[in-house]
CSV table of N, CA and C and ligand atoms in Angstrom, one decimal:
chain,number,residue,atom,x,y,z
G,1,MET,N,26.2,142.7,131.3
G,1,MET,CA,25.7,141.5,130.7
G,1,MET,C,25.6,140.3,131.7
G,2,SER,N,26.5,140.3,132.8
G,2,SER,CA,26.6,139.2,133.7
G,2,SER,C,25.3,139.0,134.4
G,3,GLU,N,24.5,140.1,134.7
G,3,GLU,CA,23.3,140.0,135.4
G,3,GLU,C,22.3,139.1,134.7
G,4,ALA,N,22.4,139.1,133.4
G,4,ALA,CA,21.4,138.3,132.6
G,4,ALA,C,21.8,136.8,132.6
G,5,ARG,N,23.0,136.5,133.0
G,5,ARG,CA,23.4,135.1,132.8
G,5,ARG,C,22.9,134.2,133.9
G,6,LYS,N,22.3,133.1,133.5
G,6,LYS,CA,21.9,132.1,134.6
G,6,LYS,C,23.0,131.2,134.9
G,7,LEU,N,23.9,131.1,133.9
G,7,LEU,CA,25.1,130.2,134.1
G,7,LEU,C,26.3,131.1,133.7
G,8,PRO,N,27.5,130.8,134.3
G,8,PRO,CA,28.7,131.6,134.0
G,8,PRO,C,29.3,131.2,132.7
G,9,ASN,N,30.1,132.0,132.1
G,9,ASN,CA,31.0,131.7,131.0
G,9,ASN,C,32.4,131.6,131.5
G,10,ILE,N,33.1,130.5,131.0
G,10,ILE,CA,34.4,130.2,131.5
G,10,ILE,C,35.3,130.2,130.2
G,11,ILE,N,36.5,130.7,130.3
G,11,ILE,CA,37.5,130.5,129.2
G,11,ILE,C,38.5,129.5,129.8
G,12,ILE,N,38.9,128.5,129.0
G,12,ILE,CA,40.0,127.7,129.3
G,12,ILE,C,41.1,128.0,128.2
G,13,CYS,N,42.2,128.7,128.6
G,13,CYS,CA,43.2,129.0,127.7
G,13,CYS,C,44.5,128.4,128.1
G,14,GLY,N,45.5,128.5,127.3
G,14,GLY,CA,46.8,127.9,127.5
G,14,GLY,C,47.5,127.5,126.2
G,15,THR,N,48.7,127.3,126.3
G,15,THR,CA,49.5,126.8,125.1
G,15,THR,C,48.9,125.6,124.5
G,16,PRO,N,48.9,125.4,123.2
G,16,PRO,CA,48.4,124.1,122.6
G,16,PRO,C,49.1,122.9,123.3
G,17,GLY,N,48.3,121.9,123.6
G,17,GLY,CA,48.8,120.7,124.2
G,17,GLY,C,48.7,120.7,125.7
G,18,THR,N,48.3,121.8,126.3
G,18,THR,CA,48.2,121.8,127.8
G,18,THR,C,47.0,121.1,128.4
G,19,GLY,N,46.0,120.8,127.5
G,19,GLY,CA,44.9,120.0,128.0
G,19,GLY,C,43.6,120.8,128.0
G,20,LYS,N,43.5,121.8,127.2
G,20,LYS,CA,42.2,122.6,127.2
G,20,LYS,C,41.0,121.8,126.8
G,21,THR,N,41.2,121.2,125.7
G,21,THR,CA,40.0,120.4,125.1
G,21,THR,C,39.6,119.3,126.0
G,22,THR,N,40.6,118.6,126.5
G,22,THR,CA,40.3,117.5,127.4
G,22,THR,C,39.5,118.0,128.7
G,23,LEU,N,40.0,119.1,129.3
G,23,LEU,CA,39.3,119.6,130.4
G,23,LEU,C,37.9,120.1,130.1
G,24,ALA,N,37.8,120.8,129.0
G,24,ALA,CA,36.5,121.4,128.6
G,24,ALA,C,35.5,120.3,128.3
G,25,GLU,N,36.0,119.2,127.6
G,25,GLU,CA,35.0,118.1,127.4
G,25,GLU,C,34.6,117.5,128.7
G,26,GLN,N,35.5,117.3,129.6
G,26,GLN,CA,35.1,116.6,130.8
G,26,GLN,C,34.2,117.5,131.7
G,27,LEU,N,34.4,118.8,131.6
G,27,LEU,CA,33.6,119.7,132.4
G,27,LEU,C,32.2,119.7,131.7
G,28,ALA,N,32.1,119.7,130.4
G,28,ALA,CA,30.8,119.8,129.7
G,28,ALA,C,30.0,118.5,130.0
G,29,ASP,N,30.7,117.4,130.1
G,29,ASP,CA,30.1,116.1,130.5
G,29,ASP,C,29.5,116.1,131.9
G,30,ALA,N,30.2,116.8,132.8
G,30,ALA,CA,29.9,116.8,134.2
G,30,ALA,C,28.9,117.9,134.6
G,31,THR,N,28.6,118.8,133.7
G,31,THR,CA,27.8,120.0,134.1
G,31,THR,C,26.8,120.3,133.0
G,32,GLU,N,26.0,121.4,133.2
G,32,GLU,CA,25.1,121.8,132.1
G,32,GLU,C,25.8,122.8,131.2
G,33,LEU,N,27.1,123.0,131.4
G,33,LEU,CA,27.8,124.0,130.5
G,33,LEU,C,28.1,123.3,129.2
G,34,GLU,N,28.3,124.2,128.2
G,34,GLU,CA,28.5,123.7,126.8
G,34,GLU,C,30.0,124.0,126.4
G,35,HIS,N,30.6,123.1,125.8
G,35,HIS,CA,32.0,123.2,125.3
G,35,HIS,C,31.9,124.0,123.9
G,36,VAL,N,32.6,125.2,123.9
G,36,VAL,CA,32.7,125.9,122.7
G,36,VAL,C,34.1,125.9,122.2
G,37,ASN,N,34.4,125.0,121.3
G,37,ASN,CA,35.8,124.9,120.8
G,37,ASN,C,36.0,125.9,119.7
G,38,ILE,N,36.8,126.9,120.0
G,38,ILE,CA,36.9,128.0,119.0
G,38,ILE,C,37.5,127.6,117.7
G,39,GLY,N,38.5,126.7,117.8
G,39,GLY,CA,39.1,126.1,116.6
G,39,GLY,C,38.1,125.5,115.6
G,40,THR,N,37.2,124.8,116.2
G,40,THR,CA,36.1,124.1,115.4
G,40,THR,C,35.1,125.1,114.9
G,41,VAL,N,34.7,126.0,115.7
G,41,VAL,CA,33.7,127.1,115.3
G,41,VAL,C,34.3,127.9,114.1
G,42,VAL,N,35.5,128.3,114.3
G,42,VAL,CA,36.2,129.1,113.2
G,42,VAL,C,36.2,128.4,111.9
G,43,LYS,N,36.5,127.1,112.0
G,43,LYS,CA,36.6,126.3,110.7
G,43,LYS,C,35.2,126.1,110.1
G,44,GLU,N,34.3,125.7,111.0
G,44,GLU,CA,33.0,125.3,110.5
G,44,GLU,C,32.2,126.5,109.9
G,45,HIS,N,32.4,127.6,110.5
G,45,HIS,CA,31.6,128.8,110.1
G,45,HIS,C,32.5,129.8,109.3
G,46,SER,N,33.6,129.3,108.8
G,46,SER,CA,34.5,130.2,108.0
G,46,SER,C,34.8,131.6,108.6
G,47,LEU,N,35.1,131.6,109.9
G,47,LEU,CA,35.3,132.9,110.6
G,47,LEU,C,36.8,133.2,110.5
G,48,HIS,N,37.4,133.1,109.3
G,48,HIS,CA,38.9,133.3,109.2
G,48,HIS,C,39.2,133.9,107.9
G,49,PHE,N,40.5,134.3,107.8
G,49,PHE,CA,41.0,134.9,106.5
G,49,PHE,C,41.6,133.9,105.6
G,50,GLY,N,41.8,132.7,106.1
G,50,GLY,CA,42.4,131.6,105.3
G,50,GLY,C,43.3,130.8,106.2
G,51,TYR,N,43.9,129.8,105.6
G,51,TYR,CA,44.7,128.8,106.3
G,51,TYR,C,46.2,129.2,106.2
G,52,ASP,N,46.9,129.2,107.3
G,52,ASP,CA,48.3,129.5,107.3
G,52,ASP,C,49.1,128.1,107.3
G,53,GLU,N,49.7,127.9,106.1
G,53,GLU,CA,50.3,126.5,105.9
G,53,GLU,C,51.5,126.4,106.8
G,54,LYS,N,52.3,127.5,107.0
G,54,LYS,CA,53.5,127.3,107.8
G,54,LYS,C,53.1,126.9,109.2
G,55,TRP,N,52.1,127.6,109.8
G,55,TRP,CA,51.8,127.3,111.2
G,55,TRP,C,50.6,126.3,111.3
G,56,GLN,N,50.1,125.9,110.2
G,56,GLN,CA,49.0,124.9,110.2
G,56,GLN,C,47.9,125.3,111.1
G,57,THR,N,47.4,126.5,110.8
G,57,THR,CA,46.3,127.1,111.6
G,57,THR,C,45.5,128.1,110.8
G,58,TYR,N,44.3,128.3,111.2
G,58,TYR,CA,43.5,129.3,110.5
G,58,TYR,C,43.8,130.7,111.1
G,59,ASP,N,43.8,131.7,110.2
G,59,ASP,CA,44.1,133.1,110.6
G,59,ASP,C,42.7,133.6,111.0
G,60,VAL,N,42.4,133.7,112.3
G,60,VAL,CA,41.0,134.0,112.8
G,60,VAL,C,40.6,135.4,112.4
G,61,ASP,N,39.4,135.6,111.9
G,61,ASP,CA,38.8,136.9,111.7
G,61,ASP,C,38.0,137.2,113.0
G,62,GLU,N,38.7,138.0,113.9
G,62,GLU,CA,38.2,138.2,115.3
G,62,GLU,C,36.8,138.9,115.3
G,63,ASP,N,36.6,139.8,114.3
G,63,ASP,CA,35.4,140.6,114.3
G,63,ASP,C,34.2,139.6,114.0
G,64,LYS,N,34.4,138.8,113.0
G,64,LYS,CA,33.4,137.8,112.6
G,64,LYS,C,33.2,136.8,113.8
G,65,LEU,N,34.2,136.4,114.4
G,65,LEU,CA,34.1,135.4,115.5
G,65,LEU,C,33.3,136.0,116.7
G,66,MET,N,33.6,137.3,117.0
G,66,MET,CA,32.9,137.9,118.1
G,66,MET,C,31.4,138.1,117.8
G,67,ASP,N,31.1,138.4,116.5
G,67,ASP,CA,29.7,138.6,116.1
G,67,ASP,C,29.0,137.2,116.2
G,68,TYR,N,29.7,136.2,115.8
G,68,TYR,CA,29.1,134.9,115.9
G,68,TYR,C,28.8,134.4,117.3
G,69,LEU,N,29.8,134.7,118.2
G,69,LEU,CA,29.7,134.2,119.6
G,69,LEU,C,28.8,135.0,120.5
G,70,GLU,N,28.5,136.3,120.1
G,70,GLU,CA,27.9,137.2,121.0
G,70,GLU,C,26.5,136.7,121.6
G,71,GLU,N,25.7,136.2,120.7
G,71,GLU,CA,24.3,135.8,121.1
G,71,GLU,C,24.5,134.5,122.0
G,72,ARG,N,25.4,133.6,121.6
G,72,ARG,CA,25.6,132.4,122.3
G,72,ARG,C,26.1,132.6,123.7
G,73,VAL,N,27.1,133.5,123.8
G,73,VAL,CA,27.7,133.8,125.1
G,73,VAL,C,26.8,134.6,126.0
G,74,LYS,N,25.9,135.4,125.4
G,74,LYS,CA,25.0,136.2,126.2
G,74,LYS,C,24.1,135.3,127.1
G,75,GLN,N,23.8,134.2,126.6
G,75,GLN,CA,22.9,133.2,127.4
G,75,GLN,C,23.7,132.7,128.6
G,76,GLY,N,25.0,132.7,128.5
G,76,GLY,CA,25.8,132.1,129.6
G,76,GLY,C,26.0,130.6,129.4
G,77,GLY,N,26.8,130.0,130.2
G,77,GLY,CA,26.9,128.5,130.2
G,77,GLY,C,27.9,128.0,129.1
G,78,CYS,N,28.8,128.9,128.7
G,78,CYS,CA,29.8,128.5,127.7
G,78,CYS,C,31.2,128.2,128.3
G,79,ILE,N,31.8,127.1,127.9
G,79,ILE,CA,33.2,126.9,128.2
G,79,ILE,C,34.0,127.1,126.9
G,80,ILE,N,34.6,128.3,126.9
G,80,ILE,CA,35.3,128.7,125.7
G,80,ILE,C,36.7,128.1,125.7
G,81,ASP,N,37.1,127.3,124.6
G,81,ASP,CA,38.3,126.6,124.6
G,81,ASP,C,39.2,127.2,123.4
G,82,TRP,N,40.2,128.0,123.8
G,82,TRP,CA,41.0,128.6,122.9
G,82,TRP,C,42.3,129.0,123.5
G,83,HIS,N,43.4,129.0,122.7
G,83,HIS,CA,44.7,129.2,123.4
G,83,HIS,C,44.9,130.6,124.0
G,84,THR,N,44.3,131.6,123.4
G,84,THR,CA,44.5,132.9,124.0
G,84,THR,C,43.1,133.4,124.5
G,85,CYS,N,43.1,134.4,125.3
G,85,CYS,CA,41.8,134.9,125.9
G,85,CYS,C,41.6,136.4,125.7
G,86,ASP,N,42.7,137.1,125.3
G,86,ASP,CA,42.5,138.6,125.3
G,86,ASP,C,41.6,139.2,124.3
G,87,MET,N,41.1,138.4,123.3
G,87,MET,CA,40.2,139.0,122.4
G,87,MET,C,38.8,139.0,122.9
G,88,PHE,N,38.5,138.3,124.0
G,88,PHE,CA,37.1,138.2,124.5
G,88,PHE,C,36.8,139.4,125.4
G,89,PRO,N,35.7,140.1,125.2
G,89,PRO,CA,35.4,141.2,126.1
G,89,PRO,C,35.3,140.8,127.6
G,90,GLU,N,35.8,141.6,128.4
G,90,GLU,CA,35.9,141.2,129.9
G,90,GLU,C,34.5,140.9,130.4
G,91,GLU,N,33.5,141.7,130.0
G,91,GLU,CA,32.2,141.5,130.6
G,91,GLU,C,31.5,140.2,130.2
G,92,TRP,N,32.1,139.5,129.2
G,92,TRP,CA,31.5,138.2,128.8
G,92,TRP,C,31.8,137.1,129.8
G,93,ILE,N,32.9,137.3,130.5
G,93,ILE,CA,33.6,136.2,131.1
G,93,ILE,C,33.6,136.2,132.6
G,94,ASP,N,33.3,135.1,133.2
G,94,ASP,CA,33.3,135.0,134.7
G,94,ASP,C,34.5,134.3,135.3
G,95,LEU,N,35.2,133.5,134.5
G,95,LEU,CA,36.4,132.8,135.0
G,95,LEU,C,37.3,132.5,133.9
G,96,VAL,N,38.6,132.8,134.1
G,96,VAL,CA,39.6,132.5,133.1
G,96,VAL,C,40.6,131.4,133.7
G,97,LEU,N,40.6,130.3,133.1
G,97,LEU,CA,41.5,129.2,133.6
G,97,LEU,C,42.7,129.2,132.6
G,98,VAL,N,43.9,129.2,133.1
G,98,VAL,CA,45.1,129.1,132.3
G,98,VAL,C,45.8,127.9,132.6
G,99,LEU,N,45.8,126.9,131.7
G,99,LEU,CA,46.5,125.6,132.0
G,99,LEU,C,48.0,125.8,131.7
G,100,ARG,N,48.8,125.1,132.6
G,100,ARG,CA,50.2,125.2,132.5
G,100,ARG,C,50.8,123.8,132.5
G,101,THR,N,51.8,123.5,131.7
G,101,THR,CA,52.4,122.2,131.6
G,101,THR,C,53.9,122.3,131.5
G,102,ASP,N,54.5,121.5,132.3
G,102,ASP,CA,56.0,121.4,132.2
G,102,ASP,C,56.5,121.3,130.8
G,103,HIS,N,57.5,122.0,130.4
G,103,HIS,CA,57.8,122.1,129.0
G,103,HIS,C,58.3,120.8,128.3
G,104,SER,N,58.9,119.9,129.1
G,104,SER,CA,59.3,118.6,128.5
G,104,SER,C,58.1,117.7,128.3
G,105,LYS,N,57.2,117.8,129.2
G,105,LYS,CA,55.9,117.0,128.9
G,105,LYS,C,55.2,117.6,127.7
G,106,LEU,N,55.1,118.9,127.7
G,106,LEU,CA,54.4,119.6,126.5
G,106,LEU,C,55.1,119.2,125.2
G,107,TRP,N,56.4,119.2,125.2
G,107,TRP,CA,57.1,118.8,124.0
G,107,TRP,C,56.7,117.4,123.5
G,108,GLU,N,56.6,116.5,124.5
G,108,GLU,CA,56.2,115.1,124.1
G,108,GLU,C,54.8,115.1,123.5
G,109,ARG,N,53.9,115.9,124.2
G,109,ARG,CA,52.5,115.9,123.7
G,109,ARG,C,52.4,116.4,122.3
G,110,LEU,N,53.2,117.5,122.0
G,110,LEU,CA,53.1,118.1,120.7
G,110,LEU,C,53.8,117.2,119.6
G,111,GLU,N,54.9,116.5,120.0
G,111,GLU,CA,55.5,115.6,119.1
G,111,GLU,C,54.5,114.5,118.8
G,112,GLY,N,53.8,114.1,119.8
G,112,GLY,CA,52.7,113.0,119.6
G,112,GLY,C,51.7,113.5,118.6
G,113,ARG,N,51.4,114.8,118.5
G,113,ARG,CA,50.5,115.3,117.6
G,113,ARG,C,51.0,115.5,116.2
G,114,LYS,N,52.3,115.2,116.1
G,114,LYS,CA,53.0,115.3,114.8
G,114,LYS,C,53.1,116.8,114.3
G,115,TYR,N,53.2,117.7,115.2
G,115,TYR,CA,53.4,119.1,114.9
G,115,TYR,C,54.8,119.2,114.2
G,116,PRO,N,55.0,120.1,113.2
G,116,PRO,CA,56.4,120.3,112.7
G,116,PRO,C,57.2,120.9,113.8
G,117,LEU,N,58.5,120.7,113.7
G,117,LEU,CA,59.5,121.1,114.7
G,117,LEU,C,59.4,122.5,115.1
G,118,HIS,N,59.2,123.4,114.1
G,118,HIS,CA,59.2,124.9,114.4
G,118,HIS,C,58.0,125.2,115.2
G,119,LYS,N,56.9,124.5,115.0
G,119,LYS,CA,55.7,124.7,115.8
G,119,LYS,C,55.8,124.2,117.2
G,120,ILE,N,56.5,123.1,117.4
G,120,ILE,CA,56.7,122.5,118.7
G,120,ILE,C,57.6,123.5,119.5
G,121,GLN,N,58.7,124.0,118.8
G,121,GLN,CA,59.6,124.9,119.4
G,121,GLN,C,58.9,126.2,119.9
G,122,GLU,N,58.1,126.8,118.9
G,122,GLU,CA,57.5,128.0,119.2
G,122,GLU,C,56.5,127.9,120.4
G,123,ASN,N,55.7,126.8,120.4
G,123,ASN,CA,54.8,126.6,121.5
G,123,ASN,C,55.5,126.4,122.8
G,124,ASN,N,56.5,125.6,122.8
G,124,ASN,CA,57.3,125.3,124.0
G,124,ASN,C,57.9,126.6,124.6
G,125,GLU,N,58.4,127.4,123.7
G,125,GLU,CA,59.0,128.7,124.2
G,125,GLU,C,57.9,129.5,124.8
G,126,ALA,N,56.7,129.6,124.2
G,126,ALA,CA,55.6,130.4,124.7
G,126,ALA,C,55.2,129.9,126.1
G,127,GLU,N,55.2,128.6,126.2
G,127,GLU,CA,54.9,128.0,127.6
G,127,GLU,C,55.9,128.4,128.6
G,128,ILE,N,57.2,128.3,128.2
G,128,ILE,CA,58.2,128.6,129.2
G,128,ILE,C,58.1,130.1,129.6
G,129,MET,N,57.8,131.0,128.6
G,129,MET,CA,57.7,132.4,128.8
G,129,MET,C,56.3,132.8,129.4
G,130,GLN,N,55.5,131.8,129.7
G,130,GLN,CA,54.1,132.0,130.2
G,130,GLN,C,53.3,133.1,129.5
G,131,VAL,N,53.4,133.0,128.2
G,131,VAL,CA,52.7,134.0,127.3
G,131,VAL,C,51.2,134.1,127.6
G,132,CYS,N,50.6,132.9,127.6
G,132,CYS,CA,49.1,132.9,127.8
G,132,CYS,C,48.7,133.4,129.2
G,133,LEU,N,49.5,133.1,130.2
G,133,LEU,CA,49.2,133.6,131.6
G,133,LEU,C,49.3,135.1,131.6
G,134,ASP,N,50.4,135.6,131.1
G,134,ASP,CA,50.6,137.1,131.1
G,134,ASP,C,49.5,137.8,130.4
G,135,GLU,N,49.1,137.2,129.2
G,135,GLU,CA,48.0,137.8,128.5
G,135,GLU,C,46.7,137.9,129.3
G,136,ALA,N,46.4,136.7,129.9
G,136,ALA,CA,45.2,136.6,130.7
G,136,ALA,C,45.2,137.7,131.9
G,137,ARG,N,46.4,137.8,132.5
G,137,ARG,CA,46.5,138.7,133.7
G,137,ARG,C,46.4,140.2,133.2
G,138,GLU,N,46.8,140.4,132.0
G,138,GLU,CA,46.7,141.8,131.5
G,138,GLU,C,45.2,142.1,131.1
G,139,ALA,N,44.6,141.1,130.5
G,139,ALA,CA,43.2,141.4,129.9
G,139,ALA,C,42.1,141.3,130.9
G,140,PHE,N,42.3,140.6,132.0
G,140,PHE,CA,41.2,140.3,133.0
G,140,PHE,C,41.6,140.7,134.4
G,141,ASP,N,40.6,140.9,135.2
G,141,ASP,CA,40.8,141.2,136.6
G,141,ASP,C,41.6,140.0,137.3
G,142,GLU,N,42.5,140.3,138.2
G,142,GLU,CA,43.3,139.2,138.7
G,142,GLU,C,42.4,138.2,139.5
G,143,ASN,N,41.3,138.6,140.0
G,143,ASN,CA,40.4,137.7,140.8
G,143,ASN,C,39.8,136.7,139.9
G,144,VAL,N,39.7,136.9,138.6
G,144,VAL,CA,39.0,136.1,137.7
G,144,VAL,C,40.0,135.0,137.0
G,145,VAL,N,41.3,135.3,137.1
G,145,VAL,CA,42.3,134.4,136.4
G,145,VAL,C,42.9,133.4,137.4
G,146,ILE,N,42.8,132.1,137.0
G,146,ILE,CA,43.3,131.1,137.8
G,146,ILE,C,44.3,130.3,137.0
G,147,GLU,N,45.5,130.1,137.5
G,147,GLU,CA,46.5,129.3,136.8
G,147,GLU,C,46.4,127.9,137.3
G,148,LEU,N,46.3,126.9,136.4
G,148,LEU,CA,46.1,125.5,136.9
G,148,LEU,C,47.2,124.6,136.3
G,149,PRO,N,47.9,123.8,137.1
G,149,PRO,CA,48.8,122.9,136.5
G,149,PRO,C,48.1,121.8,135.8
G,150,SER,N,48.7,121.4,134.6
G,150,SER,CA,48.1,120.3,133.8
G,150,SER,C,49.2,119.3,133.3
G,151,ASP,N,49.9,118.7,134.3
G,151,ASP,CA,51.0,117.8,134.0
G,151,ASP,C,50.6,116.4,133.9
G,152,SER,N,49.5,116.1,134.7
G,152,SER,CA,49.2,114.6,134.9
G,152,SER,C,47.7,114.4,135.0
G,153,PRO,N,47.3,113.2,134.9
G,153,PRO,CA,45.8,112.9,135.1
G,153,PRO,C,45.3,113.3,136.4
G,154,SER,N,46.2,113.2,137.4
G,154,SER,CA,45.6,113.7,138.8
G,154,SER,C,45.5,115.2,138.8
G,155,ASP,N,46.3,115.9,138.1
G,155,ASP,CA,46.1,117.4,137.9
G,155,ASP,C,44.7,117.6,137.3
G,156,MET,N,44.5,116.9,136.2
G,156,MET,CA,43.2,117.0,135.5
G,156,MET,C,42.0,116.8,136.4
G,157,ASP,N,42.1,115.7,137.2
G,157,ASP,CA,41.0,115.4,138.2
G,157,ASP,C,40.8,116.6,139.2
G,158,SER,N,41.9,117.0,139.7
G,158,SER,CA,41.8,118.1,140.7
G,158,SER,C,41.3,119.4,140.1
G,159,ASN,N,41.7,119.6,138.8
G,159,ASN,CA,41.2,120.8,138.1
G,159,ASN,C,39.7,120.7,137.9
G,160,ILE,N,39.2,119.6,137.6
G,160,ILE,CA,37.8,119.4,137.4
G,160,ILE,C,37.0,119.6,138.7
G,161,GLU,N,37.5,119.0,139.7
G,161,GLU,CA,36.9,119.2,141.0
G,161,GLU,C,36.9,120.7,141.4
G,162,ARG,N,38.0,121.4,141.2
G,162,ARG,CA,38.0,122.8,141.6
G,162,ARG,C,37.0,123.6,140.8
G,163,VAL,N,36.9,123.3,139.5
G,163,VAL,CA,35.9,124.1,138.7
G,163,VAL,C,34.5,123.8,139.1
G,164,LEU,N,34.2,122.5,139.5
G,164,LEU,CA,32.9,122.1,139.9
G,164,LEU,C,32.5,122.9,141.2
G,165,GLN,N,33.5,123.0,142.1
G,165,GLN,CA,33.2,123.7,143.3
G,165,GLN,C,33.0,125.2,143.1
G,166,TRP,N,33.8,125.7,142.2
G,166,TRP,CA,33.6,127.2,141.8
G,166,TRP,C,32.2,127.4,141.2
G,167,LEU,N,31.8,126.5,140.3
G,167,LEU,CA,30.5,126.6,139.7
G,167,LEU,C,29.4,126.6,140.7
G,168,GLU,N,29.4,125.7,141.6
G,168,GLU,CA,28.4,125.6,142.7
G,168,GLU,C,28.3,126.9,143.4
G,169,ALA,N,29.5,127.5,143.8
G,169,ALA,CA,29.5,128.7,144.5
G,169,ALA,C,29.0,129.9,143.7
G,170,TRP,N,29.3,129.9,142.4
G,170,TRP,CA,28.8,130.9,141.5
G,170,TRP,C,27.3,130.9,141.4
G,171,LYS,N,26.7,129.7,141.3
G,171,LYS,CA,25.3,129.5,141.2
G,171,LYS,C,24.6,130.0,142.5
G,172,LYS,N,25.2,129.7,143.6
G,172,LYS,CA,24.6,130.2,144.9
G,172,LYS,C,24.6,131.7,145.0
G,173,ASN,N,25.6,132.3,144.4
G,173,ASN,CA,25.7,133.8,144.5
G,173,ASN,C,25.0,134.6,143.4
G,174,HIS,N,24.4,133.8,142.5
G,174,HIS,CA,23.8,134.6,141.3
G,174,HIS,C,22.3,134.2,141.2
E,201,LIG,P1,44.8,121.4,124.1
E,201,LIG,O1,43.3,121.4,123.9
E,201,LIG,O2,45.3,122.3,125.1
E,201,LIG,O3,45.6,121.5,122.8
E,201,LIG,P2,44.4,118.6,124.6
E,201,LIG,O4,43.3,118.5,125.6
E,201,LIG,O5,44.1,118.2,123.2
E,201,LIG,O6,45.2,119.9,124.7
E,201,LIG,O7,45.5,117.6,125.2
E,201,LIG,C1,46.7,117.3,124.5
E,201,LIG,C2,47.2,115.9,124.8
E,201,LIG,O8,47.7,115.9,126.2
E,201,LIG,C3,46.1,114.8,124.8
E,201,LIG,O9,46.7,113.6,124.3
E,201,LIG,C4,45.7,114.6,126.2
E,201,LIG,C5,46.9,114.9,127.0
E,201,LIG,N1,46.7,115.6,128.2
E,201,LIG,C6,46.0,116.8,128.4
E,201,LIG,N2,46.0,117.1,129.7
E,201,LIG,C7,46.7,116.2,130.4
E,201,LIG,C8,47.0,116.0,131.7
E,201,LIG,N3,46.7,116.9,132.7
E,201,LIG,N4,47.8,114.9,132.1
E,201,LIG,C9,48.1,114.0,131.1
E,201,LIG,N5,47.9,114.2,129.8
E,201,LIG,C10,47.1,115.2,129.4
């Protein structure tokens, strides 16, 4: 599928609160790539089995989601914004960015979002255990997975710069 793509597909994953949406939006503003916020897509197109009150999240119907995304992703140029990456077929994706945040900073961000305590705790533990990073490394080739710190605005700036450079190189090579 990658031969047909004029633009690459990028996944930005990481524990909630690490800065995926902020990074995806800024990259979409700075490039011709399009931000695909999976949370929004799942909700708007009812690609779920229902809402989980305890975890305050939709229970994603992955088959429906993949069917919905296939045509869009085939064109290339998607920045997929979702906390996990292992449900996406490897051949769809050119770069997997895993955002990482210091757990005390993450805690503050999630508190700021008014998440219930059990959800803050669970996400914080997942970040400490580097669950998203391990999943990404298991699901994708190691050359495709990049771990990026996302503790501060200057991290955000350097992450944007790094992706812009990667994108230019990808375009030259394809
Ligand atoms: P996510 O999409 O991973 O859930 P977000 O982009 O909504 O995260 O960001 C969560 C909050 O943290 C939001 O208030 C912006 C802030 N934030 C994100 N990345 C940051 C960074 N690198 N430095 C400082 N604040 C950041």
